Short mmCIF file of C-alpha atoms in Angstrom, two decimals:
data_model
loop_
_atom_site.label_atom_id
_atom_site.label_comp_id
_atom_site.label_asym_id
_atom_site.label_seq_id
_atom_site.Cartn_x
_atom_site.Cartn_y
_atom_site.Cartn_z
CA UNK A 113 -62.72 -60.41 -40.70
CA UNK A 114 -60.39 -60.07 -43.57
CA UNK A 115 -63.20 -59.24 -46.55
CA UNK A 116 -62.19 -55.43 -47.12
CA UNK A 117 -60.65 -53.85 -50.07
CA UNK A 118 -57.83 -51.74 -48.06
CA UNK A 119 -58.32 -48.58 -50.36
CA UNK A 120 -56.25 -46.53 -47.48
CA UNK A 121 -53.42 -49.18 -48.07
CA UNK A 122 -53.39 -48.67 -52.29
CA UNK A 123 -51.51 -49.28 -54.49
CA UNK A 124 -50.37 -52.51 -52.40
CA UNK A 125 -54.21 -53.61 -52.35
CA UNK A 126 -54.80 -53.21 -56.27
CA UNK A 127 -52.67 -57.01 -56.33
CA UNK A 128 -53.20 -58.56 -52.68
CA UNK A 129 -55.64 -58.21 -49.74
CA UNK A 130 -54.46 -56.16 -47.15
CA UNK A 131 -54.46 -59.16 -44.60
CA UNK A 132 -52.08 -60.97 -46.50
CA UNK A 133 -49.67 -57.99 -46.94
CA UNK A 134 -45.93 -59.66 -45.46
CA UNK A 135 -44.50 -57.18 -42.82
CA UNK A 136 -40.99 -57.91 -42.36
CA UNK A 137 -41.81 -61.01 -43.93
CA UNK A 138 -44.85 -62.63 -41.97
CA UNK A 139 -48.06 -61.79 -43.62
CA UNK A 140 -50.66 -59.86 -40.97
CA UNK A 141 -53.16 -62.60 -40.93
CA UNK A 142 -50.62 -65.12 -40.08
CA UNK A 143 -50.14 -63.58 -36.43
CA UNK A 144 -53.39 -63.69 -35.99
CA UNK A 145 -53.90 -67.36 -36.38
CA UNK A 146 -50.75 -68.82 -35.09
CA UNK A 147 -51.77 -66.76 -32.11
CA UNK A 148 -55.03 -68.54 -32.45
CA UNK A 149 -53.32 -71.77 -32.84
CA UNK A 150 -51.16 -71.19 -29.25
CA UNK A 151 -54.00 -70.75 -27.25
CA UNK A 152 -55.60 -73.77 -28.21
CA UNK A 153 -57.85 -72.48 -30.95
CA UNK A 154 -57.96 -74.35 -34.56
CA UNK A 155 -61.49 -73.68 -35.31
CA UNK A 156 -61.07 -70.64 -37.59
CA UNK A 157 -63.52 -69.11 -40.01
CA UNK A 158 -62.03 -66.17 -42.33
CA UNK A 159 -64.50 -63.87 -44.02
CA UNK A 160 -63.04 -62.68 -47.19
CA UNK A 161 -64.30 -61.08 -50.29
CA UNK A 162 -61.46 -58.95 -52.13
CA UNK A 163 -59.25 -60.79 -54.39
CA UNK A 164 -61.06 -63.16 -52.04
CA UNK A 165 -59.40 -66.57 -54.00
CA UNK A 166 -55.43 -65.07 -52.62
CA UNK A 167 -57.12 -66.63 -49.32
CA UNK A 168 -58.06 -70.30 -50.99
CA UNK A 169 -54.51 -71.53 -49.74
CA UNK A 170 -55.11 -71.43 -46.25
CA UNK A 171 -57.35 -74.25 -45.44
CA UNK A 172 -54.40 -76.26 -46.67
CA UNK A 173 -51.51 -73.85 -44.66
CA UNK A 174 -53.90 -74.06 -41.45
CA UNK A 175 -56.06 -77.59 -41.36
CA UNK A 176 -58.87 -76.01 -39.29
CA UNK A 177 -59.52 -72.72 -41.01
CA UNK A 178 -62.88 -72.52 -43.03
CA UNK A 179 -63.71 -69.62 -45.63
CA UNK A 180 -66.83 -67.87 -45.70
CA UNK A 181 -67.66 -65.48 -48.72
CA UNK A 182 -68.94 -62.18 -48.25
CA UNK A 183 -71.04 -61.15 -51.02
CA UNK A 184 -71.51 -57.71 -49.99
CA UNK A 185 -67.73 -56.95 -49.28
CA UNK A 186 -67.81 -53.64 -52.06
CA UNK A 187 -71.13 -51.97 -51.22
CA UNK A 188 -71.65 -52.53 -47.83
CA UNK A 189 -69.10 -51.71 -44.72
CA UNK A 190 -68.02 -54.53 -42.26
CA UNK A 191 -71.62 -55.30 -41.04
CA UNK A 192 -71.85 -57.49 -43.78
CA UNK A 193 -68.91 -59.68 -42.95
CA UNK A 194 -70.26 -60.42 -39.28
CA UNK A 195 -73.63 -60.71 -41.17
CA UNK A 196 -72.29 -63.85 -42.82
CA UNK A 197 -70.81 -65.51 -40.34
CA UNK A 198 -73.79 -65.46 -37.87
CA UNK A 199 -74.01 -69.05 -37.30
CA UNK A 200 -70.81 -69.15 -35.25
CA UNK A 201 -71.24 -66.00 -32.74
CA UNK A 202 -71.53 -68.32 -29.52
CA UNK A 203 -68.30 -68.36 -27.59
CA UNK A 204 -66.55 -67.06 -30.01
CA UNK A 205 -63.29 -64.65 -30.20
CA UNK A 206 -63.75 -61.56 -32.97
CA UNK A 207 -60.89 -60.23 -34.72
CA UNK A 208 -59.68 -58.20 -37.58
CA UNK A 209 -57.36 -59.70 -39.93
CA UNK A 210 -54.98 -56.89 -40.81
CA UNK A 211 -53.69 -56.58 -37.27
CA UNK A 212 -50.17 -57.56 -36.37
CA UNK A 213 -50.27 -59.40 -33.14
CA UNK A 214 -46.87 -58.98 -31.12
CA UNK A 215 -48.45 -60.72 -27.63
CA UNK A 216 -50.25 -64.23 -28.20
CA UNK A 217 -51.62 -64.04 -24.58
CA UNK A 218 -54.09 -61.18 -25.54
CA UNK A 219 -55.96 -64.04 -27.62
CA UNK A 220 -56.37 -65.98 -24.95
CA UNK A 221 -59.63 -67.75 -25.04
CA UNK A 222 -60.45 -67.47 -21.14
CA UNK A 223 -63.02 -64.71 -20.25
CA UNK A 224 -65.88 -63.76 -17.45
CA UNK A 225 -67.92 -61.22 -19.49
CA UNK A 226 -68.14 -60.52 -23.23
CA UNK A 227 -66.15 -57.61 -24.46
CA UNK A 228 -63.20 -55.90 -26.14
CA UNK A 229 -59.81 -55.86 -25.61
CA UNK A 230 -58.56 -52.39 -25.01
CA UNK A 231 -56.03 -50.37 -23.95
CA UNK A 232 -56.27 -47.64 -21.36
CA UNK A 233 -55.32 -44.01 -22.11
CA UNK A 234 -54.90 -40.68 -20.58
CA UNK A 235 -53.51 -39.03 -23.47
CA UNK A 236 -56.21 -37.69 -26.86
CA UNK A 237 -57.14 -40.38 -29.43
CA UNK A 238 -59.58 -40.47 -32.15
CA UNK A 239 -60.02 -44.21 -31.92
CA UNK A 240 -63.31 -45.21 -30.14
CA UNK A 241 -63.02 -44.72 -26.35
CA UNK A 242 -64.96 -46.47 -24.11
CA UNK A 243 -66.10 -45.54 -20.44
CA UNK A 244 -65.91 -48.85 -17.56
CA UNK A 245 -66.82 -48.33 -13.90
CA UNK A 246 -66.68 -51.24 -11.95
CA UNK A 247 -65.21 -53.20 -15.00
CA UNK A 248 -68.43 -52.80 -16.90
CA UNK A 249 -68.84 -50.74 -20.28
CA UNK A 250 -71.09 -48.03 -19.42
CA UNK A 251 -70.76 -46.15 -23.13
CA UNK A 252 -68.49 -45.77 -25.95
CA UNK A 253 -67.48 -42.53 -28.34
CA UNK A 254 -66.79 -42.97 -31.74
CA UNK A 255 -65.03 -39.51 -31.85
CA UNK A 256 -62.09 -40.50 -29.35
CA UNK A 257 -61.44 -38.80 -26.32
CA UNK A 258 -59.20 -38.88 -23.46
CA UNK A 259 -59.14 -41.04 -20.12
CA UNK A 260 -60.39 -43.77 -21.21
CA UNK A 261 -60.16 -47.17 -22.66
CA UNK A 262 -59.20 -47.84 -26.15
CA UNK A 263 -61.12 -50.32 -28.16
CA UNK A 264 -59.45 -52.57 -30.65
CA UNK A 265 -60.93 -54.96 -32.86
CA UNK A 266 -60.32 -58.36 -30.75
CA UNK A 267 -63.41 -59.01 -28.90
CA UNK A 268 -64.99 -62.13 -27.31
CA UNK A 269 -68.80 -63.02 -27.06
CA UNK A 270 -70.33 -65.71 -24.51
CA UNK A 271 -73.28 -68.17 -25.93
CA UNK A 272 -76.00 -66.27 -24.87
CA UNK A 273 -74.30 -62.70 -26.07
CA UNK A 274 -73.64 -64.34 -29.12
CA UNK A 275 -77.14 -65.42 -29.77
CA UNK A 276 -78.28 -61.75 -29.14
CA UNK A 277 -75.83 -60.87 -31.46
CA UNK A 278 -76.92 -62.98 -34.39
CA UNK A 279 -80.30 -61.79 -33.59
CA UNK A 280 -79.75 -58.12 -33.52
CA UNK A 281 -77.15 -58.10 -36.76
CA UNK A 282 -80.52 -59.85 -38.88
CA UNK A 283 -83.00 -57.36 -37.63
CA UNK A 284 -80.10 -53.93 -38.56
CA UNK A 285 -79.32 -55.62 -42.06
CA UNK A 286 -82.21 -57.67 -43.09
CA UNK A 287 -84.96 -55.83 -41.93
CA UNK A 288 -83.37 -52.15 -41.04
CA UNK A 289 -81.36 -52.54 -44.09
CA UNK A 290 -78.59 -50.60 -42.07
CA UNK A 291 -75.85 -51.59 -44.45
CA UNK A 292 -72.96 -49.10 -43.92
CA UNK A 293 -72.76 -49.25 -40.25
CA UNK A 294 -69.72 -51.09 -38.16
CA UNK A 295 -70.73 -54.41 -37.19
CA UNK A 296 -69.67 -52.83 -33.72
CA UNK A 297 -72.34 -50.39 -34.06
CA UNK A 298 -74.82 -53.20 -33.22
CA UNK A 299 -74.21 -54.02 -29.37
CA UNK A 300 -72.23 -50.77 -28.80
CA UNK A 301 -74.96 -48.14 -30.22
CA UNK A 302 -78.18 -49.74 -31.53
CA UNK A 303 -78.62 -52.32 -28.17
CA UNK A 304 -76.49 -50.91 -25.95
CA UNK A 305 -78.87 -52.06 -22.83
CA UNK A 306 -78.88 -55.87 -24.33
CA UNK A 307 -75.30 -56.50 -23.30
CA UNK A 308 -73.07 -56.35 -20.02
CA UNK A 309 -69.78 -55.76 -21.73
CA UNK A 310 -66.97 -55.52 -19.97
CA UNK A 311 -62.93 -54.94 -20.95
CA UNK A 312 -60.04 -57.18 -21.54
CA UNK A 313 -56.83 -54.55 -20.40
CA UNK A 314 -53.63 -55.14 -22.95
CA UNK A 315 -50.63 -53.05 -23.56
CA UNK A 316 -49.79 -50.77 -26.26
CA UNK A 317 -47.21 -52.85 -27.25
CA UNK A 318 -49.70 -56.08 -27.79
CA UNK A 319 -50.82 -55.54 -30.98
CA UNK A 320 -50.21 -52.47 -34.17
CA UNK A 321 -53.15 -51.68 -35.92
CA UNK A 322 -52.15 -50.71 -39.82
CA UNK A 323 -53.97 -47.93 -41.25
CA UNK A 324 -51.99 -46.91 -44.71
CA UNK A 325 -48.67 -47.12 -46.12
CA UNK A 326 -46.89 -44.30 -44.36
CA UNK A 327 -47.78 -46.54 -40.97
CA UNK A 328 -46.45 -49.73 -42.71
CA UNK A 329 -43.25 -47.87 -43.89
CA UNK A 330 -42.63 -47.35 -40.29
CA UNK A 331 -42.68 -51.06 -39.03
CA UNK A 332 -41.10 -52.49 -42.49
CA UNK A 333 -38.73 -49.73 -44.49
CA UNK A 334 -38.72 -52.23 -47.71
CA UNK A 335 -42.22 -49.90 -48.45
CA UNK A 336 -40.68 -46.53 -48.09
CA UNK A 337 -41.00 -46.62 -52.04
CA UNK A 338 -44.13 -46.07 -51.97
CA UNK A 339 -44.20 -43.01 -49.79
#
């Protein structure tokens, strides 16, 4: 999922997707798929639509890696980017592309149930906060919370999950025209009773999530100018 415009992460993003941003050298995406690439995984499609040709390089960089173009990248939020690539939702890994992977095991293609990666935590966050008991997903806050497990955006969906997926995302955007919703939104708040999710435990340390500059700064000083 790399087809955003990164307004948070300005003026960086007026010149180069935020995916491709180099963070102590190594551009975001490229944890991602040499991650990918360790476990075993070469099939790769990358949704893109800002600046959306800085991305035509890759297929050469990463034999493997197809590009699908999201049309809708500047009017619609990220349901559109899942939208596009519907036809390959069955036993498939889901992942943001401006995350900065630190542990290549959390992209490890094994799994039992579909389901997010997360991280648990006692302490406040605003970040969506899901409830388990007995390892399955029994509901999800968007407003954060406490005591509970953090989802990020790596997620993994079986064949038959996948297909409901595909399903569900065409009747929200085609026929709801629900076009400014999270792609998560689908299975998490509109069919909640379709899926039996459960969680895929990490460490805080496994991956960095990049918001805006002042967070970049942090991890790479060479963009304190900005500040």
């Amino acid at each position: 999922m790399a087809a955003g415009m990164g307004k948070r992460m300005r003026p960086l993003t007026f010149e180069i997707p935020k995916p491709l941003i180099q963070v102590n050298g190594v551009r975001m995406l490229d944890t991602a798929i040499q991650g990918l690439h360790l476990n075993g995984i070469t099939e790769i499609y990358i949704v893109v639509g800002y600046l959306k040709e800085k991305f035509y390089p890759l297929p050469e960089e990463y034999p493997g890696i197809k590009l699908i173009e999201n049309p809708y990248y500047d009017t619609c939020n990220n349901i559109s980017s899942l939208y596009m690539a519907r036809e390959h939702l069955e036993d498939v890994i889901i992942l943001d592309g401006d995350q900065i992977i630190y542990n290549d095991e959390i992209l490890s293609p094994e799994f039992e149930l579909s389901g997010y990666n997360a991280v648990w935590t006692d302490a406040h966050t605003d970040e969506w906060l899901m409830s388990v008991q007995d390892g399955i997903v029994t509901g999800c806050s968007r407003a954060g919370g406490s005591h509970g497990w953090r989802l990020y955006s790596i997620s993994r969906w079986n064949s038959e999950d996948g297909k409901k997926l595909k399903k569900h995302l065409e009747i929200e955007f085609e026929q709801k025209k629900k076009r400014q919703i999270y792609w998560d939104d689908v299975p998490m708040f509109c069919y909640p009773w379709e899926y039996r999710l459960g969680v895929r435990e990490m460490r805080w340390d496994d991956i960095v999530e990049v918001d805006n500059i002042a967070e970049l700064a942090k991890l790479d000083s060479s963009y304190r100018i900005y500040l």
